[in-house]
Coordinates of C-alpha atoms and ligand atoms in Angstrom, one line a residue:
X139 CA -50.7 104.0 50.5
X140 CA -50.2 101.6 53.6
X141 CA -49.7 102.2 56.6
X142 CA -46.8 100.7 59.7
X143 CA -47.7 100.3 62.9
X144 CA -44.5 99.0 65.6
X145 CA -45.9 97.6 69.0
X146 CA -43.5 98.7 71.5
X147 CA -44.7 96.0 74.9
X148 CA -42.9 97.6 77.3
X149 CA -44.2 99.7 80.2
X150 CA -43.0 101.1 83.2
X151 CA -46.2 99.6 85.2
X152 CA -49.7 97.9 84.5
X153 CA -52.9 100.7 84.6
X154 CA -55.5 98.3 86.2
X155 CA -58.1 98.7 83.2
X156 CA -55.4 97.8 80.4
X157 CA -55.7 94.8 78.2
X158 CA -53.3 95.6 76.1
X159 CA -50.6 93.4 75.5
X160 CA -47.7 94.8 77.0
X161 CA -45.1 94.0 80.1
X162 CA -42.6 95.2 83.1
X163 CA -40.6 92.9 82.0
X164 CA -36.9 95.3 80.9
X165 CA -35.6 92.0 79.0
X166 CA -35.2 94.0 75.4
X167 CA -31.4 93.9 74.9
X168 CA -32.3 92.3 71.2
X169 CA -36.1 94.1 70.8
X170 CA -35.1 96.4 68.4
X171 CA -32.8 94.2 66.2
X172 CA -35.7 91.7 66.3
X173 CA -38.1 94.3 65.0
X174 CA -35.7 94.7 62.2
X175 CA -35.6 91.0 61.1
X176 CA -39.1 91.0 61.2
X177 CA -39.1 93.9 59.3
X178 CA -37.0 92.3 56.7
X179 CA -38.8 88.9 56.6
X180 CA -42.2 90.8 56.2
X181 CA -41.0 91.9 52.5
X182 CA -41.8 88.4 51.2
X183 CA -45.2 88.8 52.5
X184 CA -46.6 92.1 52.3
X185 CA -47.5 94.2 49.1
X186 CA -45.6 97.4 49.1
X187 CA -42.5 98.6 50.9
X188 CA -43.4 102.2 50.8
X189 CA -45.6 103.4 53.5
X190 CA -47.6 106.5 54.3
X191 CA -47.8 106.7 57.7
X192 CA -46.1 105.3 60.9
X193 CA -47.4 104.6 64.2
X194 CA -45.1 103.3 67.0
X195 CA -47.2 102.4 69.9
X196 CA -47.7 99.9 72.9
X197 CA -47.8 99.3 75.2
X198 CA -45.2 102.7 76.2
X199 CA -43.0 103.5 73.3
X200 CA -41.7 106.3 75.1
X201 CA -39.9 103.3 77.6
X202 CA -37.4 102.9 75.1
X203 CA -34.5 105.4 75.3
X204 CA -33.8 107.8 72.5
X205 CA -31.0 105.8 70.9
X206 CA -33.2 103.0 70.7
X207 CA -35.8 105.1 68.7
X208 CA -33.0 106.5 67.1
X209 CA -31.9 102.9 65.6
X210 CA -35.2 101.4 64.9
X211 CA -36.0 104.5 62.4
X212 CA -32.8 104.3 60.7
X213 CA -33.2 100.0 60.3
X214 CA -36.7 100.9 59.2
X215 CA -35.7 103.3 56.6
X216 CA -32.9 100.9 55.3
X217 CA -35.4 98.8 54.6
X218 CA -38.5 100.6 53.3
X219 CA -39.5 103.8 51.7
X220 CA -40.1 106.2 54.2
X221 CA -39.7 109.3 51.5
X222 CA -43.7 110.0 52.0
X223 CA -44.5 109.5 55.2
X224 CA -46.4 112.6 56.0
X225 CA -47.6 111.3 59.4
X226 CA -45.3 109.9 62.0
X227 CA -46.9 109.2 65.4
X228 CA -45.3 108.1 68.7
X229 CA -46.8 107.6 71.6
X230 CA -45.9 108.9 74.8
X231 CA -46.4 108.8 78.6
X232 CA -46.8 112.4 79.4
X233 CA -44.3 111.4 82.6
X234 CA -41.6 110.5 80.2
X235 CA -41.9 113.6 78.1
X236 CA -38.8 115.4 79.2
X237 CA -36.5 117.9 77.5
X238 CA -33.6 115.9 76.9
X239 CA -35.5 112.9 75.8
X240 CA -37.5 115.0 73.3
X241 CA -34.3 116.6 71.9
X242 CA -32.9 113.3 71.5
X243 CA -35.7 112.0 69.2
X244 CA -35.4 111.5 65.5
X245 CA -37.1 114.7 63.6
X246 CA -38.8 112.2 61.5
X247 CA -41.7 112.4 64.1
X248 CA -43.9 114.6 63.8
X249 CA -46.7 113.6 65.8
X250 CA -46.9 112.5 70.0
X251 CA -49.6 111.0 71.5
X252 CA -50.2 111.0 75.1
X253 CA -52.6 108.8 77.3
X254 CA -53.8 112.0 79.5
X255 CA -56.8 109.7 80.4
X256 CA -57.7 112.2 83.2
X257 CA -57.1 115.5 85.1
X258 CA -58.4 114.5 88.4
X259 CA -55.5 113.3 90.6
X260 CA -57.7 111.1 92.3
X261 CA -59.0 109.3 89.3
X262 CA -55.0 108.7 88.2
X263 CA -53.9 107.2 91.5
X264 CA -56.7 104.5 90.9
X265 CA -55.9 104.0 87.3
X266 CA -52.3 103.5 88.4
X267 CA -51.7 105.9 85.9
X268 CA -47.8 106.9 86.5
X269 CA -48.8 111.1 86.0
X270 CA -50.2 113.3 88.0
X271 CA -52.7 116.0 86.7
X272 CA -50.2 118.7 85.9
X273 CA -48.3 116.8 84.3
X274 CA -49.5 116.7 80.7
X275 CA -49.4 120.6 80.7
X276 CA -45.6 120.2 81.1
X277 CA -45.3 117.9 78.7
X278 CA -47.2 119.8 75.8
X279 CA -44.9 122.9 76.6
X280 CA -41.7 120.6 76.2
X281 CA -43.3 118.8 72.7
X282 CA -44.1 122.5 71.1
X283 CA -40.5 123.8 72.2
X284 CA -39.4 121.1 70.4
X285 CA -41.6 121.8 67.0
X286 CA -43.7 118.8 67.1
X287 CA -47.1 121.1 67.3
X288 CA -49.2 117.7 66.1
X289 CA -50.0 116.7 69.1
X290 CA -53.1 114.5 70.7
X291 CA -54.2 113.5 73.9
X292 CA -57.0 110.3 75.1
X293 CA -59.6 111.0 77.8
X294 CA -61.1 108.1 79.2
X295 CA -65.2 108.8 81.0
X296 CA -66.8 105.7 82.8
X297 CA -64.2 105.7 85.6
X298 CA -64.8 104.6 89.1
X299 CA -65.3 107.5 91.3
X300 CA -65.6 110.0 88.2
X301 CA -68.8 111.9 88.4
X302 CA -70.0 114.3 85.6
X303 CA -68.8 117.3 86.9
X304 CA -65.1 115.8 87.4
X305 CA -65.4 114.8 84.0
X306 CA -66.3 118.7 82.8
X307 CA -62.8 119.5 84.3
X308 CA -61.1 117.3 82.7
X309 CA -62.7 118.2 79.5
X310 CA -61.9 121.6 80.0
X311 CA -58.1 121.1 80.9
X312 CA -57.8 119.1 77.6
X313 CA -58.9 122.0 75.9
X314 CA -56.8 124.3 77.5
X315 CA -53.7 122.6 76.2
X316 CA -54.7 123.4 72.9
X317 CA -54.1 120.3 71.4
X318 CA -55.2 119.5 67.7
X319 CA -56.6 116.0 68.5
X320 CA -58.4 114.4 71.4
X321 CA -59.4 111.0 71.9
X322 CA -62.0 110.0 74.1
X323 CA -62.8 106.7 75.4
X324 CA -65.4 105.2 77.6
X325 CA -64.2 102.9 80.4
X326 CA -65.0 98.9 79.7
X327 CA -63.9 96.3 82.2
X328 CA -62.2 93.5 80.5
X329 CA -62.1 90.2 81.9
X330 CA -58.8 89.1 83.6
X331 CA -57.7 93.0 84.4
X332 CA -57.4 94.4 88.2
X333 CA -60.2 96.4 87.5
X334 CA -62.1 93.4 86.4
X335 CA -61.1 92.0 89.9
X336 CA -62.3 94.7 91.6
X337 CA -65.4 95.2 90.5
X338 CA -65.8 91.7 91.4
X339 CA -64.9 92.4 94.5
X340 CA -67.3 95.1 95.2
X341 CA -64.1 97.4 95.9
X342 CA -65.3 99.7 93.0
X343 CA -68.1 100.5 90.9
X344 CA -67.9 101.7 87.4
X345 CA -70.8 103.9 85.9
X346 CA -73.8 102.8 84.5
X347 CA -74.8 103.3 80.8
X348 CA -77.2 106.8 81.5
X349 CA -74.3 108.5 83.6
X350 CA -71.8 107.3 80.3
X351 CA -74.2 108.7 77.9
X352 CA -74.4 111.6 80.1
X353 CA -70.8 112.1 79.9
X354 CA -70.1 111.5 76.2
X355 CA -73.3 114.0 75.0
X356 CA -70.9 116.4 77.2
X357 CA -68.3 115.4 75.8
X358 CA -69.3 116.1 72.1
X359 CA -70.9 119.9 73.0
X360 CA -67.9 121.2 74.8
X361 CA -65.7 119.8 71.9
X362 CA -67.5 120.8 69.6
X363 CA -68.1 124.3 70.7
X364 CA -64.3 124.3 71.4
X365 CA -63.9 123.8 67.2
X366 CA -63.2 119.9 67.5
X367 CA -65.1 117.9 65.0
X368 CA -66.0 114.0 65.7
X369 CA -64.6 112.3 62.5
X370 CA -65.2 108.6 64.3
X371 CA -67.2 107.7 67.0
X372 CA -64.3 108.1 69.8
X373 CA -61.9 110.8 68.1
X374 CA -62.2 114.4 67.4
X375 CA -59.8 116.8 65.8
X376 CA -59.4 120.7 64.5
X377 CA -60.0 120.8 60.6
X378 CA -56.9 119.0 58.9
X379 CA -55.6 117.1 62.1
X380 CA -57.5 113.4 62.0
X381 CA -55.1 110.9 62.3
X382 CA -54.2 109.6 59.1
X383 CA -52.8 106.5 60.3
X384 CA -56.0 105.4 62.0
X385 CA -58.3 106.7 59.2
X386 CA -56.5 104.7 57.5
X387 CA -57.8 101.3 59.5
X388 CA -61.6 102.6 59.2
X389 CA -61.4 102.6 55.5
X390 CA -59.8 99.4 54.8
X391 CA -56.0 100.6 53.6
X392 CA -53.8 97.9 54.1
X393 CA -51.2 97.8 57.1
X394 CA -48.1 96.1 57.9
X395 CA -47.5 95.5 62.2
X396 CA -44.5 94.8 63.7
X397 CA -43.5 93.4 67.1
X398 CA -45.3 90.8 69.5
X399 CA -49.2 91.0 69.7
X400 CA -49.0 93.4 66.1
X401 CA -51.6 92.5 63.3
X402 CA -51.5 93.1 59.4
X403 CA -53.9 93.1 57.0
X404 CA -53.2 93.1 53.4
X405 CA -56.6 95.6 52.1
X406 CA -58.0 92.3 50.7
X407 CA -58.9 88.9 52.8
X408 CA -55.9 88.6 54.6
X409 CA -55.2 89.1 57.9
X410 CA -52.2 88.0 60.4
X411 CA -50.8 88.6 63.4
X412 CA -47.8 88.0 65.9
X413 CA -49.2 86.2 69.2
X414 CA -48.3 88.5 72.2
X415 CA -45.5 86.2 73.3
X416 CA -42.3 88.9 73.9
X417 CA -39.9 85.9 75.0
X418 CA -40.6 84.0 72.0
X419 CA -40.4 87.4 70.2
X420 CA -36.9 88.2 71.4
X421 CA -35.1 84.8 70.5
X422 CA -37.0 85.1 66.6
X423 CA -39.6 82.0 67.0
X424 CA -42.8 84.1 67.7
X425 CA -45.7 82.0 67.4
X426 CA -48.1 84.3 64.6
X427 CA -51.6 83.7 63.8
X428 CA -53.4 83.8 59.9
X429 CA -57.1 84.2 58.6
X430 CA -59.2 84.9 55.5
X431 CA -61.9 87.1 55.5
X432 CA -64.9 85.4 54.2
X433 CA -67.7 87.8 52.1
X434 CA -69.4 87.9 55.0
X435 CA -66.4 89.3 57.4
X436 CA -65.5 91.8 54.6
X437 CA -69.0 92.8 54.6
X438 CA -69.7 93.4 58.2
X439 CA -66.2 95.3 58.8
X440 CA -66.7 97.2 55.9
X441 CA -69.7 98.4 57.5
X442 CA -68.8 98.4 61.3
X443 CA -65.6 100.1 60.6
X444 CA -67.3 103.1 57.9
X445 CA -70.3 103.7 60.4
X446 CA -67.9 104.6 62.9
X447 CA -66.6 107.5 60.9
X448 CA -68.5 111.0 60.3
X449 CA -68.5 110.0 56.9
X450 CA -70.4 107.1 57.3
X451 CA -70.3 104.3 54.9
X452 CA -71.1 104.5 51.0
X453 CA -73.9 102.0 50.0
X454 CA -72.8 102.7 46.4
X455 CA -69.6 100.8 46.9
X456 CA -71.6 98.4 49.3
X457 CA -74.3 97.3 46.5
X458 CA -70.7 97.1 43.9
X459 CA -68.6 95.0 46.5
X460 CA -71.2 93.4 48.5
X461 CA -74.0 92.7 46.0
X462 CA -75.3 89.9 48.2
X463 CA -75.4 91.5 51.7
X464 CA -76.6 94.8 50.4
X465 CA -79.7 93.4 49.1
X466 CA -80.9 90.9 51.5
X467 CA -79.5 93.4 55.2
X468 CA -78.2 96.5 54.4
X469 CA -80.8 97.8 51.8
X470 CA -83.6 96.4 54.3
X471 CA -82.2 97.4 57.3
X472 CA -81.1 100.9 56.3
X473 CA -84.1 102.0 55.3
X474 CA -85.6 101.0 58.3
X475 CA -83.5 102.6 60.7
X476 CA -83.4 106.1 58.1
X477 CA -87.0 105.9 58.9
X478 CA -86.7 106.1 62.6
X479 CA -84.1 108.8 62.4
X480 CA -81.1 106.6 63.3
X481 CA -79.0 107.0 60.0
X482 CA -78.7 110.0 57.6
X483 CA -78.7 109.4 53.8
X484 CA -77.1 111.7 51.5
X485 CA -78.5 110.2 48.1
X486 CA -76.1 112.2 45.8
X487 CA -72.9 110.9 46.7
X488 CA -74.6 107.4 48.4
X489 CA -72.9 107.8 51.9
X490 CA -74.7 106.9 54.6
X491 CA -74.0 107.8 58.2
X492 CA -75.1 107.6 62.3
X493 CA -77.3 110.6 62.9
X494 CA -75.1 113.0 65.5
X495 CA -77.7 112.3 68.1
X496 CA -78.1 108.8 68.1
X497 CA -74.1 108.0 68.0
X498 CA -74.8 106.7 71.7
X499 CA -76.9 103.7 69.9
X500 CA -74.1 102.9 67.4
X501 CA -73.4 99.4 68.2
X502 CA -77.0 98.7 68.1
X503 CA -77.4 99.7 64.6
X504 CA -73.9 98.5 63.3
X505 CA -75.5 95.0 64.6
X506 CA -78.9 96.0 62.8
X507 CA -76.7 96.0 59.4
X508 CA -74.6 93.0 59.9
X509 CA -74.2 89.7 59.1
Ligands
SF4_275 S1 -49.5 102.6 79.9 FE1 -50.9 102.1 78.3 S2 -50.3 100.0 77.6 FE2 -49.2 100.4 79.5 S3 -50.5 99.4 81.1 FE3 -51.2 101.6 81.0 S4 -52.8 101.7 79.4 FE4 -51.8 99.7 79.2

C-alpha cells in the first residue's frame, strides 16, 4: 500500500549544513488550504487514494500550530482513506515539543521524529541548531506523557569540532532516552550552504573519511550492543520499530508528496515533483517537474536503494525484472565482489547483501553494480 509524505518548508531558522528546501519566510496564511487542492488535484494522477503510511515533514512541521495540523488531517482524510494508516510520523524540533502543543495534536499520530543531531552544546551553537543539549530529554518525557511512545531521534557524526569521544556522548545520551529508532547521519557539505562557505573560508574544518569511519564503526557497536539493529545503511531500530514509511522508499512502494519541493513516484517509471518554489506554491501555479525511468534507472535504483537495507537486494527478482543488467553487471560484478568478502549471498531465498563490515565501502560497491 502507498505511502504520503507532506513537506512542511517552514522553519524557525536555517542550520548552516541544510540543503533542504525549506524557508523563514511566515507567509502561509493559505499553506494548508493549498496542500488540500493539491491534494485533490493529485487524484486524477496517482493510483490509489488509500495509503499506509503518512509522513509530514520539512523543513519544521512542528512550525505550524496545532490547529493547522489539526485541519490539514481532517482535509486529508476527506479526501483519502486514512482507515489503515498504521504509521503516522511528524516531525518535530525537540524546542517546539511542549505540553500544550503536544496535547493539541491530532491522535492520529502516532509517531515524532526529532532532529537531536547532537548532545554537545557546542556542536549545536555551530549548527545553529535552535536546542540546546538537554533539551531532547524534555521533549521525550512530554511525547510519552502524551502516549506517542514511537519515537525516533537523528544523530549527525562528521561535524566541525566533533572528535570521537564527543561523539561517544552523544551516542550514549541517545540511548539513554530510550528511544525505539535512531537515525544516524554523517556530515556532507553541500554546495551553496554556510557551511559550504565556511569551509571555504578556512573558518572550519570537517572530518576526514578515517575519523568518519571511526565514528560510524562506533556508532554500530554501541547500537548494537544497546539492542538496535541496522535495517539500512543510516537507520537502526528495536525489533518491530523501522520506519515503515521510509522502508517503504527502499523497496520501491509507490508514494504520493505534497507541498513545494515534494516528489512522487508511481512504483512503475514515473516520477514527479513540485519545484521548491513556496510563493508560486501559495497562489496554486507551482512550477512541477516529470520523468520516466528508463530500464536502466529502474535497474540501478532498484539496486542502490535494496543494498542499502539489511536485507539487501534479491537477484532472483533482479534476473526476472532486469534480465539484461543482471547478466551482463550484476551477475559479473556480484560474484566478484562475494569473492572478496564485500557482499553476502544467501542462495536459498536469492538475497544478497553488504557484508556488516564493509558497510563503510557501500557506495563503492553500489557503483561496482550499476549501470
Ligand atoms: S531545521 Fe531541518 S529543515 Fe530546517 S534548516 Fe535545520 S536541518 Fe534544515
Amino acid at each position: 500500500m502507498a505511502g504520503l509524505y507532506i513537506h512542511i518548508p517552514f522553519c524557525a531558522s536555517r542550520c548552516i549544513y541544510c540543503d533542504f528546501y525549506s524557508t523563514t519566510s511566515r507567509n502561509r496564511s493559505h499553506f494548508i488550504p493549498r496542500l488540500l487542492d493539491e491534494a485533490r488535484a493529485s487524484l486524477a494522477k496517482f493510483p490509489t487514494r488509500t495509503f499506509r503510511t503518512v509522513y509530514i515533514g520539512g523543513g519544521t512541521p512542528s512550525q505550524l500550530s496545532p490547529l493547522e495540523i489539526n485541519t490539514l488531517i481532517n482535509g486529508l482524510n476527506e479526501i483519502f482513506d486514512l482507515a489503515n494508516v498504521d504509521e503516522f510520523t511528524l516531525e518535530m524540533n525537540p524546542e517546539d515539543v511542549t505540553p500544550q502543543y503536544v496535547a493539541a495534536l491530532p491522535s492520529a499520530i502516532n509517531r515524532v521524529s526529532m532532529g537531536v543531531q547532537s548532545f554537545i552544546d557546542r556542536e549545536l551553537q555551530l549548527l545553529h541548531r535552535r536546542h540546546d543539549s538537554r533539551r531532547p530529554a524534555e521533549a521525550v518525557r512530554i511525547l510519552r506523557g502524551k502516549g506517542i511512545q514511537n519515537i525516533s531521534i537523528d544523530l549527525m557524526y562528521g561535524l566541525p569540532t566533533q572528535t570521537t569521544e564527543s561523539f561517544s556522548r552523544s551516542i550514549d545520551a541517545a540511548i539513554g532516552l530510550e528511544t525505539q529508532h535512531i537515525s544516524a547521519y554523517n556530515l556532507s557539505v553541500e554546495v551553496g550552504t554556510p557551511l559550504a562557505k565556511m569551509v571555504d573560508n578556512g573558518v572550519v574544518s570537517v572530518a576526514d573519511d578515517e575519523l568518519c569511519n571511526e565514528m560510524n564503526a562506533l556508532l554500530r557497536n554501541k547500537l548494537r550492543a544497546a539492542g538496535f539493529a541496522q535495517y539500512e545503511i543510516s537507520n537502526y531500530a528495536r525489533a518491530g520499530y523501522e520506519s515503515r514509511h521510509n522502508s517503504s522508499y527502499w523497496d520501491g512502494t509507490p508514494y504520493l508528496g505534497l507541498g513545494p519541493g515534494a516528489h512522487s513516484y508511481d512504483g512503475q517509471c514515473q516520477r514527479w515533483w513540485n519545484e521548491p518554489n513556496l510563493a508560486a506554491y501559495l497562489i496554486g501555479q507551482c512550477p512541477t517537474g516529470q520523468e520516466t525511468l528508463s530500464a536502466d534507472d529502474r535497474y540501478n535504483e532498484r539496486v542502490m536503494l535494496g543494498l542499502r537495507t539489511a536485507r539487501g537486494v534479491n537477484s532472483f527478482a533482479l534476473a526476472k525484472n532486469h534480465p539484461s543488467q543482471y547478466r551482463t553487471i550484476f551477475q559479473p560484478a556480484s560474484r566478484r565482489l562475494i569473492d572478496e568478502g564485500l557482499l553476502l549471498a544467501d542462495e536459498t531465498s536469492g538475497d544478497i547483501r553488504i557484508a556488516p563490515d564493509a558497510l563503510h565501502l557501500a557506495d563503492y560497491i553500489i557503483r561496482e553494480l550499476m549501470v
